[in-house]
Each structure stands twice: as structure tokens, then as C-alpha cells.
Short mmCIF file of C-alpha atoms in Angstrom, two decimals:
data_model
loop_
_atom_site.label_atom_id
_atom_site.label_comp_id
_atom_site.label_asym_id
_atom_site.label_seq_id
_atom_site.Cartn_x
_atom_site.Cartn_y
_atom_site.Cartn_z
CA ALA A 108 0.00 0.00 0.00
CA GLN A 109 2.84 2.41 0.80
CA LEU A 110 4.42 1.71 -2.58
CA MET A 111 1.45 3.35 -4.30
CA GLN A 112 0.82 6.07 -1.74
CA LEU A 113 2.36 8.96 -3.71
CA PRO A 114 0.81 8.09 -7.11
CA ASN A 115 -2.57 7.51 -5.42
CA GLN A 116 -2.33 10.81 -3.60
CA THR A 117 -1.49 12.67 -6.82
CA TRP A 118 -4.31 10.86 -8.65
CA ARG A 119 -6.76 11.85 -5.91
CA VAL A 120 -5.73 15.53 -6.15
CA ILE A 121 -6.18 15.46 -9.94
CA MET A 122 -9.60 13.81 -9.63
CA ASP A 123 -10.70 16.27 -6.93
CA GLN A 124 -9.74 19.15 -9.23
CA ALA A 125 -11.57 17.49 -12.11
CA GLY A 126 -14.65 17.15 -9.92
CA LYS A 127 -14.69 20.91 -9.49
CA ASN A 128 -13.73 21.72 -13.09
CA VAL A 129 -13.38 19.02 -15.75
CA GLU A 130 -11.25 21.41 -17.83
CA SER A 131 -8.38 20.72 -15.43
CA LEU A 132 -8.10 17.24 -16.99
CA VAL A 133 -7.14 18.66 -20.38
CA GLN A 134 -4.25 20.77 -19.13
CA PRO A 135 -1.06 19.38 -20.74
CA SER A 136 0.73 19.12 -17.39
CA THR A 137 -2.20 17.22 -15.88
CA ILE A 138 -2.38 14.81 -18.82
CA LYS A 139 1.36 14.12 -18.51
CA GLU A 140 0.96 13.49 -14.78
CA ILE A 141 -1.90 11.07 -15.48
CA ILE A 142 0.27 9.24 -18.02
CA LYS A 143 3.07 8.97 -15.46
CA ILE A 144 0.70 7.60 -12.80
CA LEU A 145 -0.74 5.07 -15.25
CA LYS A 146 2.75 3.91 -16.23
CA VAL A 147 3.68 3.39 -12.57
CA ASN A 148 0.49 1.39 -12.05
CA ASN A 149 1.23 -0.61 -15.19
CA ARG A 150 4.68 -1.60 -13.92
CA VAL A 151 3.35 -2.54 -10.49
CA CYS A 152 0.52 -4.55 -12.05
CA HIS A 153 3.02 -6.35 -14.26
CA ALA A 154 5.05 -7.28 -11.19
CA VAL A 155 2.29 -8.33 -8.79
CA GLY A 156 -0.37 -9.69 -11.15
CA SER A 157 -3.76 -10.43 -9.62
CA LEU A 158 -2.70 -8.83 -6.33
CA PHE A 159 -3.13 -5.54 -8.21
CA THR A 160 -6.93 -5.89 -7.91
CA ASN A 161 -7.13 -3.82 -4.72
CA GLN A 162 -5.08 -1.02 -6.26
CA LEU A 163 -7.12 -1.04 -9.46
CA GLN A 164 -10.34 -0.78 -7.46
CA THR A 165 -9.16 2.51 -5.96
CA PHE A 166 -9.13 4.32 -9.30
CA PHE A 167 -10.85 2.15 -11.91
CA LEU A 168 -14.00 4.28 -12.38
CA ASP A 169 -12.01 7.51 -12.39
CA MET A 170 -9.69 6.00 -14.99
CA LEU A 171 -12.63 5.10 -17.23
CA ASN A 172 -14.04 8.62 -16.85
CA VAL A 173 -10.67 10.12 -17.80
CA TYR A 174 -10.64 7.85 -20.87
CA LYS A 175 -14.14 9.02 -21.76
CA VAL A 176 -13.29 12.73 -21.37
CA TYR A 177 -10.22 12.37 -23.57
CA SER A 178 -12.17 10.39 -26.18
CA GLU A 179 -14.83 13.08 -26.32
CA ARG A 180 -12.27 15.89 -26.54
CA ILE A 181 -10.32 14.15 -29.30
CA SER A 182 -13.51 13.47 -31.28
CA ALA A 183 -14.64 17.08 -30.87
CA ALA A 184 -11.26 18.42 -32.00
CA ILE A 185 -11.28 16.21 -35.09
CA ALA A 186 -14.88 17.17 -35.89
CA GLN A 187 -14.03 20.83 -35.52
CA GLN A 188 -10.57 20.98 -37.12
CA GLY A 189 -10.43 17.90 -39.30
CA ALA A 190 -7.59 15.41 -39.57
CA ILE A 191 -5.00 18.08 -38.71
CA ALA A 192 -6.24 17.88 -35.11
CA THR A 193 -4.61 14.45 -34.77
CA GLN A 194 -1.22 16.09 -35.23
CA MET A 195 -1.72 18.69 -32.51
CA SER A 196 0.25 18.29 -29.32
CA LEU A 197 -2.75 18.28 -26.96
CA THR A 198 -4.59 15.65 -29.00
CA ARG A 199 -1.51 13.45 -29.19
CA THR A 200 -0.97 13.73 -25.44
CA MET A 201 -4.60 12.78 -24.72
CA ARG A 202 -4.25 9.82 -27.10
CA SER A 203 -1.14 8.73 -25.18
CA ALA A 204 -3.10 8.81 -21.93
CA LYS A 205 -5.84 6.69 -23.50
CA LYS A 206 -3.25 4.17 -24.69
CA GLU A 207 -1.83 3.92 -21.17
CA VAL A 208 -5.30 3.16 -19.79
CA LEU A 209 -5.68 0.37 -22.33
CA ARG A 210 -2.16 -0.96 -21.65
CA LEU A 211 -2.88 -1.10 -17.93
CA LEU A 212 -6.12 -2.99 -18.46
CA ILE A 213 -4.45 -5.42 -20.88
CA VAL A 214 -1.62 -6.14 -18.44
CA PHE A 215 -4.09 -6.59 -15.58
CA ILE A 216 -6.23 -9.00 -17.58
CA ASP A 217 -3.17 -10.93 -18.80
CA LYS A 218 -1.65 -11.16 -15.33
CA SER A 219 -4.84 -12.07 -13.49
CA GLY A 220 -6.03 -14.85 -15.74
CA PRO A 221 -7.13 -18.18 -14.32
CA PRO A 222 -4.51 -19.76 -12.00
CA GLU A 223 -4.27 -22.86 -14.18
CA ALA A 224 -3.02 -20.66 -17.05
CA GLU A 225 0.17 -19.88 -15.11
#
């Protein structure tokens, strides 16, 4: 639990800010912090496997909401600006965050498969 204390604390602060103003989630520095937290969680999940369940429960719904916000923002940018939006820094950073969410879920599912698969 102490291993994840700092990333969890940072995640909580980001989610509290997002609860007050969802625009805080699309600040480049916030997106980069989210990516960093997701990467840390990914590495821990890879190491501990199914034991990661308790950690994942602490931020799973928030993580899905972040994914949804970024998906909506990316879609809106593309609808508004066309394909050029995919080359913009903010869009690329949000896409990176989405990829990290998916990577974490893939690692978790792979690592927590049925015991007889090990």
C-alpha cells in the first residue's frame, strides 16, 4: 500500500480538481501526470499480477471517466478541425493517456487470468 501512496495521492488531487472543473483534466501538465501515474500502475501490475486488484479498485472508475473525457475531446477536436487535429500536441498527449489506460487494463487481464493458465 505504501508503494502506491504517492501516485494515489497525486491521482486523488487530480480527480478532486476534475470534480470541481473538468477542464483541469485537459491541461497538458495534468495529462502528462496522469500518463506517469498510469505507467507506474502498469509496472506494479506487471510485477504483482492479480494482487493488483485492490489497487485497481481505488481508481478504476475515475480512470474510465478520464478515458471518456479524452475520447470526447479528441472526437470534438477532429470534428471541428479535421484530420490536422490528430497532429496537434494536446490531442496526441490525450491519445497517449488513452493508450496507457488500455495498456494497464491489458496487463491486468493478462496477469490475473485463471490460475491454471500460469
